Coordinates of C-alpha atoms in Angstrom, one line a residue:
T1133 CA -1.1 -4.3 6.2
L1134 CA -4.7 -3.1 6.3
K1135 CA -3.9 -0.3 3.9
Y1136 CA -6.5 -0.4 0.8
P1137 CA -4.2 -1.7 -1.8
D1138 CA -4.1 -5.0 0.4
I1139 CA -7.5 -5.3 1.9
I1140 CA -9.5 -4.7 -1.4
P1141 CA -8.1 -7.7 -3.2
I1142 CA -9.2 -9.9 -0.2
G1143 CA -12.8 -8.1 0.5
T1144 CA -13.2 -9.0 -3.5
N1145 CA -11.4 -12.1 -4.3
C1146 CA -11.4 -14.2 -1.3
E1147 CA -13.6 -17.5 -1.4
M1148 CA -13.3 -17.9 2.5
S1149 CA -15.9 -16.0 4.2
E1150 CA -14.2 -16.3 7.8
T1151 CA -10.8 -14.6 6.0
R1152 CA -13.2 -11.4 4.8
R1153 CA -15.0 -11.4 8.2
K1154 CA -11.3 -11.1 10.1
V1155 CA -10.0 -8.4 7.8
V1156 CA -13.1 -6.3 8.3
E1157 CA -12.9 -6.9 12.4
A1158 CA -9.0 -5.8 12.0
R1159 CA -9.5 -2.5 10.5
E1160 CA -13.1 -1.9 12.6
G1161 CA -13.5 -4.1 15.7
V1162 CA -12.8 -3.6 19.2
N1163 CA -8.7 -3.8 18.7
A1164 CA -8.8 -1.7 16.1
Y1165 CA -6.4 1.4 16.1
K1166 CA -6.3 1.0 19.9
N1167 CA -10.0 1.1 20.6
N1168 CA -9.9 5.1 19.8
I1169 CA -13.9 5.3 19.8
E1170 CA -13.6 7.6 23.2
L1171 CA -11.1 9.9 21.9
V1172 CA -14.1 10.6 18.7
A1173 CA -16.5 11.6 21.9
Q1174 CA -14.0 13.8 23.5
G1175 CA -13.5 15.7 19.8
I1176 CA -17.3 15.9 19.3
A1177 CA -17.9 17.2 22.9
L1178 CA -15.4 20.0 22.2
R1179 CA -16.8 20.9 18.8
K1180 CA -20.5 21.2 20.7
E1181 CA -18.5 23.5 23.0
I1182 CA -17.3 25.8 20.5
A1183 CA -20.6 26.0 18.1
S1184 CA -22.3 27.1 21.6
M1185 CA -19.8 30.0 22.1
L1186 CA -20.5 30.9 18.6
G1187 CA -24.4 31.0 18.8
Y1188 CA -25.1 27.9 17.0
D1189 CA -27.3 24.9 18.2
S1190 CA -24.6 22.3 17.2
W1191 CA -21.3 21.8 15.1
A1192 CA -23.4 20.2 12.4
E1193 CA -25.2 24.0 11.8
Y1194 CA -22.2 26.0 12.6
I1195 CA -20.2 23.8 9.4
C1196 CA -23.4 23.9 7.5
S1197 CA -24.2 27.4 7.7
K1198 CA -20.6 28.5 6.2
R1199 CA -21.0 25.8 3.3
M1200 CA -22.6 26.0 -0.2
S1201 CA -25.6 24.3 1.2
G1202 CA -26.2 27.2 3.8
S1203 CA -27.7 25.7 6.3
Y1204 CA -28.2 22.0 8.0
K1205 CA -31.6 21.9 7.0
A1206 CA -30.6 21.7 3.4
V1207 CA -28.7 19.1 3.8
D1208 CA -31.0 17.1 6.0
D1209 CA -33.6 17.5 3.0
F1210 CA -31.5 16.8 0.3
L1211 CA -30.5 13.3 2.2
S1212 CA -33.8 12.6 3.2
S1213 CA -35.0 12.9 -0.6
L1214 CA -32.3 10.8 -2.0
E1215 CA -32.5 8.0 0.1
A1216 CA -36.4 7.6 -0.4
K1217 CA -35.4 8.0 -4.4
L1218 CA -32.6 5.3 -4.0
M1219 CA -34.5 2.9 -1.6
D1220 CA -36.4 0.6 -3.8
T1221 CA -33.7 0.3 -6.2
A1222 CA -31.2 -0.3 -3.4
K1223 CA -33.4 -3.3 -2.1
E1224 CA -33.5 -5.0 -5.4
N1225 CA -29.5 -4.3 -5.4
Y1226 CA -29.5 -6.4 -2.3
D1227 CA -31.7 -9.3 -3.3
T1228 CA -29.5 -9.5 -6.4
L1229 CA -26.2 -10.0 -4.2
L1230 CA -28.4 -12.4 -1.6
Q1231 CA -29.3 -14.6 -4.3
L1232 CA -25.7 -14.7 -5.7
K1233 CA -24.7 -15.5 -1.7
K1234 CA -27.1 -18.5 -1.7
Q1235 CA -26.1 -20.3 -5.0
H1236 CA -22.4 -20.1 -4.0
C1237 CA -22.8 -21.3 -0.7
L1238 CA -24.8 -24.0 -1.8
E1239 CA -21.5 -24.9 -4.4
Q1240 CA -19.3 -24.4 -1.4
N1241 CA -21.8 -26.8 0.5
V1242 CA -21.2 -23.8 3.2
E1243 CA -24.5 -23.0 5.6
F1244 CA -26.6 -19.9 3.9
D1245 CA -27.3 -17.4 6.8
E1246 CA -30.0 -15.6 4.7
K1247 CA -28.4 -12.3 4.9
L1248 CA -25.4 -10.3 3.4
N1249 CA -22.7 -9.4 5.6
A1250 CA -20.4 -6.6 5.9
W1251 CA -17.7 -8.5 4.2
D1252 CA -20.2 -10.0 1.8
T1253 CA -21.1 -7.2 -0.5
G1254 CA -17.9 -6.0 -2.2
F1255 CA -17.4 -10.6 -2.8
Y1256 CA -20.8 -10.9 -4.2
N1257 CA -20.6 -7.4 -6.3
N1258 CA -17.3 -9.2 -7.9
I1259 CA -18.8 -12.3 -8.5
L1260 CA -21.8 -10.3 -10.2
L1261 CA -19.7 -8.5 -12.5
K1262 CA -17.7 -11.2 -13.9
T1263 CA -20.9 -13.5 -14.5
K1264 CA -23.3 -11.0 -15.6
Y1265 CA -21.2 -8.4 -17.3
G1266 CA -18.3 -10.5 -18.1
V1267 CA -16.1 -7.8 -16.2
D1268 CA -12.8 -9.6 -14.6
A1269 CA -11.2 -7.0 -12.1
E1270 CA -7.9 -9.0 -12.3
K1271 CA -7.8 -9.4 -16.5
I1272 CA -8.4 -5.9 -16.6
R1273 CA -5.2 -4.8 -14.4
E1274 CA -3.6 -5.9 -16.8
Y1275 CA -4.1 -3.3 -19.2
F1276 CA -3.5 -0.7 -16.6
P1277 CA 0.0 -0.5 -15.8
L1278 CA 0.8 2.4 -13.5
D1279 CA 3.6 4.3 -15.8
H1280 CA 1.4 4.2 -18.7
V1281 CA -1.6 5.4 -16.3
V1282 CA 0.3 8.2 -15.1
E1283 CA 1.9 9.2 -17.7
T1284 CA -1.3 9.3 -20.5
T1285 CA -3.0 10.8 -17.4
L1286 CA -0.9 13.9 -17.1
L1287 CA -1.0 14.1 -21.1
I1288 CA -5.1 14.3 -21.0
Y1289 CA -5.0 17.1 -18.3
Q1290 CA -2.7 19.1 -20.4
E1291 CA -4.3 19.1 -23.5
L1292 CA -7.6 19.2 -21.7
L1293 CA -6.8 22.7 -19.2
G1294 CA -4.0 24.3 -21.8
L1295 CA -1.2 23.3 -19.3
T1296 CA 2.1 22.3 -20.0
F1297 CA 4.0 20.0 -17.2
E1298 CA 7.7 19.3 -17.1
E1299 CA 9.4 16.8 -14.7
L1300 CA 12.3 18.1 -12.8
H1301 CA 15.5 16.2 -12.6
K1302 CA 15.9 14.0 -9.2
G1303 CA 18.2 16.0 -7.0
S1304 CA 17.1 19.5 -8.1
F1305 CA 14.3 19.6 -5.9
W1306 CA 13.6 19.1 -2.2
S1307 CA 11.7 16.0 -1.5
W1308 CA 11.4 13.3 1.5
H1309 CA 11.6 10.2 -0.4
A1310 CA 13.4 8.9 -3.3
D1311 CA 10.3 7.7 -5.4
V1312 CA 8.4 11.2 -5.0
R1313 CA 8.2 12.9 -8.4
C1314 CA 8.4 16.8 -8.9
F1315 CA 6.7 18.7 -11.5
H1316 CA 6.6 22.4 -12.9
V1317 CA 3.6 23.7 -14.4
C1318 CA 3.2 26.7 -16.8
D1319 CA 0.1 28.1 -19.0
S1320 CA 1.0 26.5 -22.8
I1321 CA 0.2 29.7 -24.3
S1322 CA 1.9 32.4 -22.3
K1323 CA 4.1 30.2 -20.5
E1324 CA 3.0 31.9 -17.5
N1325 CA 4.5 30.2 -14.1
I1326 CA 1.3 28.8 -12.7
G1327 CA 3.2 26.5 -9.9
H1328 CA 4.2 22.9 -9.1
F1329 CA 3.4 19.5 -8.1
Y1330 CA 4.8 16.6 -6.2
L1331 CA 3.5 12.8 -7.0
D1332 CA 4.2 10.2 -3.9
L1333 CA 2.4 7.2 -5.2
H1334 CA 3.2 3.9 -3.2
P1335 CA 2.7 2.8 -0.1
R1336 CA 5.1 2.7 2.9
E1337 CA 5.6 2.4 6.8
G1338 CA 4.4 5.5 8.5
K1339 CA 2.5 7.4 5.5
Y1340 CA -1.0 8.4 5.4
G1341 CA -2.9 5.9 4.3
H1342 CA -5.2 7.0 2.0
A1343 CA -5.2 9.2 -1.0
A1344 CA -5.3 13.0 -1.0
I1345 CA -3.6 16.0 -1.6
F1346 CA -1.9 18.4 0.4
H1347 CA -1.2 22.3 -0.1
L1348 CA 2.8 23.3 0.7
V1349 CA 2.7 26.7 -0.6
K1350 CA 0.1 29.0 -1.4
R1351 CA 0.5 31.5 -4.7
S1352 CA 2.2 34.7 -3.8
V1353 CA 2.5 38.4 -5.8
G1354 CA 5.7 38.6 -7.7
G1355 CA 5.2 35.2 -9.3
Q1356 CA 5.3 32.4 -6.8
G1357 CA 3.1 29.7 -8.0
A1358 CA 1.2 27.4 -5.7
V1359 CA 3.0 24.3 -4.6
D1360 CA 0.8 20.8 -4.2
C1361 CA 1.4 17.4 -3.3
M1362 CA -0.3 14.1 -3.9
L1363 CA -0.4 11.2 -1.9
C1364 CA -1.6 7.7 -3.2
N1365 CA -1.4 4.1 -1.9
L1366 CA -1.0 2.8 -5.2
P1367 CA 0.8 -1.0 -5.2
P1368 CA 4.3 -0.6 -6.4
A1369 CA 6.4 -3.0 -9.2
S1370 CA 6.6 -6.4 -7.8
S1371 CA 10.1 -8.0 -6.6
D1372 CA 10.4 -10.0 -9.8
G1373 CA 10.3 -7.0 -12.1
K1374 CA 6.5 -6.9 -13.1
P1375 CA 5.2 -3.8 -13.7
S1376 CA 2.6 -2.3 -11.0
L1377 CA -1.1 -3.2 -12.3
L1378 CA -4.1 -0.8 -11.2
R1379 CA -7.5 -2.3 -10.7
H1380 CA -9.7 0.2 -13.1
Q1381 CA -10.9 1.7 -9.9
N1382 CA -7.4 3.0 -9.2
V1383 CA -7.5 4.5 -12.3
V1384 CA -10.7 6.3 -11.1
T1385 CA -8.7 7.0 -8.1
F1386 CA -6.0 8.4 -9.7
F1387 CA -7.7 10.8 -11.9
H1388 CA -9.9 12.0 -9.1
E1389 CA -6.8 13.1 -6.9
F1390 CA -5.8 14.5 -9.7
G1391 CA -8.2 16.5 -10.2
H1392 CA -7.8 18.2 -7.0
I1393 CA -4.2 19.2 -8.1
M1394 CA -5.5 21.1 -11.1
H1395 CA -8.1 22.7 -9.0
A1396 CA -5.5 24.0 -6.2
L1397 CA -2.7 25.1 -9.1
C1398 CA -5.3 26.8 -11.3
S1399 CA -7.2 28.7 -8.7
E1400 CA -6.0 32.1 -8.8
G1401 CA -6.4 33.6 -5.2
I1402 CA -3.1 34.9 -4.0
G1403 CA -1.5 34.2 -0.6
N1404 CA -3.2 34.1 2.8
M1405 CA -6.3 35.5 1.2
T1406 CA -8.0 32.4 1.7
H1407 CA -11.3 33.5 0.7
L1408 CA -10.0 33.7 -2.9
A1409 CA -7.8 30.3 -2.8
K1410 CA -10.4 28.0 -1.3
C1411 CA -14.4 27.2 -2.2
P1412 CA -16.9 25.5 0.3
R1413 CA -15.9 22.0 1.4
D1414 CA -19.4 20.9 0.0
F1415 CA -18.4 21.9 -3.3
V1416 CA -15.1 20.8 -3.2
E1417 CA -15.2 17.7 -4.6
A1418 CA -17.3 18.5 -7.6
P1419 CA -14.5 19.4 -10.5
S1420 CA -12.4 16.0 -9.4
Q1421 CA -15.8 13.8 -9.5
M1422 CA -16.5 15.2 -12.7
L1423 CA -13.0 14.2 -13.9
E1424 CA -13.9 10.7 -13.3
N1425 CA -16.3 10.6 -16.1
W1426 CA -13.3 10.6 -18.2
V1427 CA -11.9 7.4 -17.1
W1428 CA -15.0 5.9 -18.5
Q1429 CA -15.1 7.2 -22.0
K1430 CA -14.3 4.7 -24.8
E1431 CA -11.6 7.5 -26.6
V1432 CA -10.3 8.0 -23.2
L1433 CA -9.7 4.1 -22.1
E1434 CA -8.2 3.3 -25.2
R1435 CA -5.5 6.1 -24.4
L1436 CA -5.3 5.1 -20.8
S1437 CA -5.1 1.2 -21.5
K1438 CA -2.1 -0.5 -22.3
H1439 CA -1.3 -4.2 -21.7
H1440 CA 1.9 -5.0 -20.0
E1441 CA 3.3 -7.5 -22.3
T1442 CA 1.4 -7.0 -25.4
G1443 CA 1.1 -3.1 -25.5
K1444 CA -2.5 -3.6 -27.1
P1445 CA -5.2 -1.3 -25.3
L1446 CA -8.3 -2.6 -23.4
P1447 CA -10.3 -4.8 -26.2
D1448 CA -13.6 -3.3 -27.1
V1449 CA -15.6 -6.1 -25.7
M1450 CA -13.9 -5.7 -22.5
L1451 CA -14.4 -2.1 -22.7
Q1452 CA -18.3 -2.0 -23.2
S1453 CA -18.5 -4.6 -20.8
M1454 CA -16.9 -2.1 -18.0
I1455 CA -19.1 1.1 -19.4
K1456 CA -22.1 -1.4 -19.1
A1457 CA -21.5 -2.5 -15.8
K1458 CA -20.3 1.5 -14.4
H1459 CA -23.8 1.9 -12.4
V1460 CA -24.4 -2.2 -11.3
N1461 CA -25.7 -1.8 -7.3
V1462 CA -25.0 2.2 -7.6
A1463 CA -28.1 2.6 -5.4
L1464 CA -26.7 0.3 -2.7
N1465 CA -23.5 1.6 -2.7
S1466 CA -25.1 5.6 -2.7
L1467 CA -27.1 4.2 0.5
R1468 CA -23.3 3.8 2.0
Q1469 CA -22.6 7.0 1.3
I1470 CA -25.7 8.5 2.9
Y1471 CA -24.8 6.4 6.1
L1472 CA -21.4 8.0 6.5
S1473 CA -22.8 11.0 5.8
R1474 CA -25.7 10.9 8.5
L1475 CA -23.3 9.3 11.0
D1476 CA -21.1 12.5 10.6
L1477 CA -24.3 15.0 11.2
T1478 CA -26.0 12.8 14.0
I1479 CA -22.8 12.6 15.8
H1480 CA -22.3 16.6 15.7
G1481 CA -25.9 17.4 15.9
T1482 CA -27.7 18.9 19.1
N1483 CA -27.0 16.2 21.1
P1484 CA -23.8 14.2 20.8
P1485 CA -23.2 11.2 22.0
E1486 CA -21.6 11.2 25.1
N1487 CA -19.0 8.0 25.4
A1488 CA -18.2 5.6 23.6
A1489 CA -21.2 2.8 23.9
R1490 CA -23.5 5.9 23.1
L1491 CA -21.2 6.0 19.9
Q1492 CA -21.5 2.2 19.3
S1493 CA -25.4 2.2 19.8
L1494 CA -25.6 4.8 16.9
V1495 CA -23.5 3.1 14.6
D1496 CA -25.6 -0.3 15.5
E1497 CA -28.8 1.5 14.7
L1498 CA -28.3 4.0 11.6
R1499 CA -26.0 1.2 9.4
P1500 CA -28.7 -1.0 9.0
K1501 CA -31.5 1.2 9.0
I1502 CA -29.6 2.9 5.7
T1503 CA -27.8 0.5 4.4
L1504 CA -29.5 -2.7 4.9
T1505 CA -26.5 -4.3 6.0
E1506 CA -26.3 -4.9 9.7
N1507 CA -23.2 -3.5 11.8
P1508 CA -20.8 -6.5 13.0
P1509 CA -21.2 -6.9 16.9
G1510 CA -18.3 -4.7 18.5
N1511 CA -17.2 -3.0 14.7
N1512 CA -17.3 0.7 14.4
M1513 CA -16.2 2.7 11.3
L1514 CA -15.6 5.6 13.3
R1515 CA -12.4 4.0 14.3
T1516 CA -11.0 4.1 10.9
F1517 CA -13.2 7.8 9.6
N1518 CA -10.7 10.4 9.8
H1519 CA -12.6 12.4 7.7
L1520 CA -14.6 13.3 10.5
M1521 CA -11.3 14.3 12.5
N1522 CA -10.2 16.4 10.0
Q1523 CA -11.6 19.2 7.5
Y1524 CA -14.5 17.1 6.7
S1525 CA -16.4 17.0 10.0
A1526 CA -20.2 18.0 9.3
S1527 CA -19.2 18.1 5.7
Y1528 CA -19.1 14.4 4.4
Y1529 CA -22.3 14.5 2.8
G1530 CA -20.6 17.0 0.5
Y1531 CA -19.5 14.1 -1.6
M1532 CA -22.9 13.4 -2.7
W1533 CA -23.9 17.0 -2.9
A1534 CA -20.9 17.7 -5.0
E1535 CA -22.1 14.3 -7.2
V1536 CA -25.1 16.3 -8.2
L1537 CA -23.0 19.2 -9.3
S1538 CA -20.5 17.3 -11.0
A1539 CA -22.8 15.0 -13.1
D1540 CA -24.7 18.6 -14.4
M1541 CA -21.3 20.0 -15.6
F1542 CA -20.3 16.9 -17.3
A1543 CA -23.5 16.3 -19.0
T1544 CA -24.1 20.1 -20.0
R1545 CA -21.0 20.8 -21.6
F1546 CA -18.5 18.2 -21.8
E1547 CA -20.9 15.2 -23.1
K1548 CA -22.7 17.5 -25.5
E1549 CA -19.8 19.5 -27.1
G1550 CA -16.6 17.0 -26.4
I1551 CA -14.9 15.5 -23.4
M1552 CA -11.3 16.7 -25.0
N1553 CA -12.6 20.1 -26.3
S1554 CA -10.0 22.4 -25.5
S1555 CA -12.6 25.0 -25.9
V1556 CA -14.7 23.7 -23.0
G1557 CA -11.6 23.1 -21.0
M1558 CA -10.5 26.4 -20.7
D1559 CA -14.1 27.7 -20.0
Y1560 CA -13.9 24.9 -17.1
R1561 CA -10.6 26.2 -15.9
K1562 CA -11.3 30.0 -15.8
M1563 CA -14.8 29.8 -15.0
V1564 CA -14.9 27.0 -12.2
L1565 CA -11.5 26.5 -11.3
A1566 CA -9.7 30.0 -11.0
P1567 CA -12.2 32.1 -9.2
G1568 CA -11.8 29.2 -6.1
G1569 CA -14.0 30.2 -3.4
T1570 CA -14.8 34.0 -4.7
H1571 CA -18.3 35.5 -4.6
N1572 CA -20.9 32.7 -5.1
I1573 CA -20.2 29.3 -6.5
T1574 CA -23.5 28.9 -7.9
D1575 CA -23.1 32.0 -9.8
H1576 CA -19.7 30.4 -11.2
L1577 CA -21.4 27.3 -12.2
A1578 CA -24.4 29.3 -13.8
K1579 CA -21.7 30.8 -16.3
F1580 CA -20.0 27.8 -17.3
L1581 CA -23.8 26.0 -17.8
G1582 CA -25.5 28.8 -19.3
R1583 CA -28.3 28.2 -16.8
P1584 CA -28.5 27.4 -12.8
P1585 CA -27.4 23.9 -11.6
N1586 CA -29.7 21.2 -11.1
D1587 CA -29.9 17.8 -10.5
E1588 CA -31.5 16.0 -13.4
A1589 CA -28.2 14.8 -14.9
F1590 CA -27.6 13.2 -11.3
L1591 CA -30.6 11.8 -11.2
K1592 CA -30.5 10.3 -14.7
S1593 CA -27.1 8.9 -13.8
R1594 CA -28.2 7.0 -10.9
G1595 CA -30.9 5.5 -13.0
I1596 CA -33.6 7.4 -10.9
T1597 CA -35.3 9.5 -13.6
K1598 CA -34.7 9.8 -17.6
M1599 CA -33.9 12.8 -19.6
D1600 CA -32.7 13.8 -22.4
V1601 CA -29.2 15.3 -22.4

């Protein structure tokens, strides 16, 4: 299939460049998804029309005015500043991978085309991790069996946020598939009902192809808790009985998405008063992004890892190599996020592309300009970029915006006071998660941090500036 559990191993491990190219083309090429670019053009035209009716120059200006950023200009300035700060380091990242490609082509006796193609970056990044940092993703997988990762993640969240999870027996709850699990959540001390969550972890025909959560039932008066569902596409156990083994990035994804479940359940808004239950789209990723830090901490990795045969945790030498390699090529990878954000804002700008041809021209122009990598002829990210056809339209920048806030929260409180400090965890639950979208998000963060948020921790994490944390 073209789902992530199938295509990511090909993109990072397949020696044959042509095979990697065919996978990229199958996902983004002219024959992918019935060539749906005209539908994208229709959708953005309708949004422009709606924005005009509401008195805004563009859909992007309308959406940004409703977000934490407050305006399109604030987002434009944010992305421009970040791109400028990242570009020099990103070019160094690019050159490093290009030299690896040159050497690899020489060893394989194949022609070197003197550039990184869209299907090259993941493969040569993986080679860099193996050769320079000793990080072998396939070896590391052996220490992350899915069942252990899931159970340990649930324990960590319970400890951190003062919650208790109880799994319901099969047959005692409504379900749409036999693999789905359901849990009841309550406060550990008061036993107050918080709600329920579903886990639907494996890919199958017709299932949504990304990791996401869905709100099924809202909290209401009378004790009805929220009900939320977490969908993932993590690899299932093999037919020969070998357990499902996760890449470390899969572990990060699971921890991240479960953070969304906790945000949804711990928000204290009632019923359809959505201003109480929801927060701005450019903040909603911050809590989960902050929690990704846990799966890079030694004391947590020692708990999350358990070799599927020996039962031993991840060896310290492998663990330290992973931690050292955490920010490898981070500048180049961040430019990709900026590219996607720019693409989103541009198609929702004052003069949106009118048809498929203009959308194609835009992608062909923006991708090499920002990411340093050419767009393959005829390929178009918009064919699969479903964020832009849902609630992330003109809001994809929110991932980068939220990273600034998440880095500040982690460095200022948890990194200083202890990543498993339950007192800090309860402050986080009550000061950041519980208020939802009420009042001003910046005020909630200032209360948690003890000062207004800033970007110093974020810049340090990207190697752009140095600071004392």
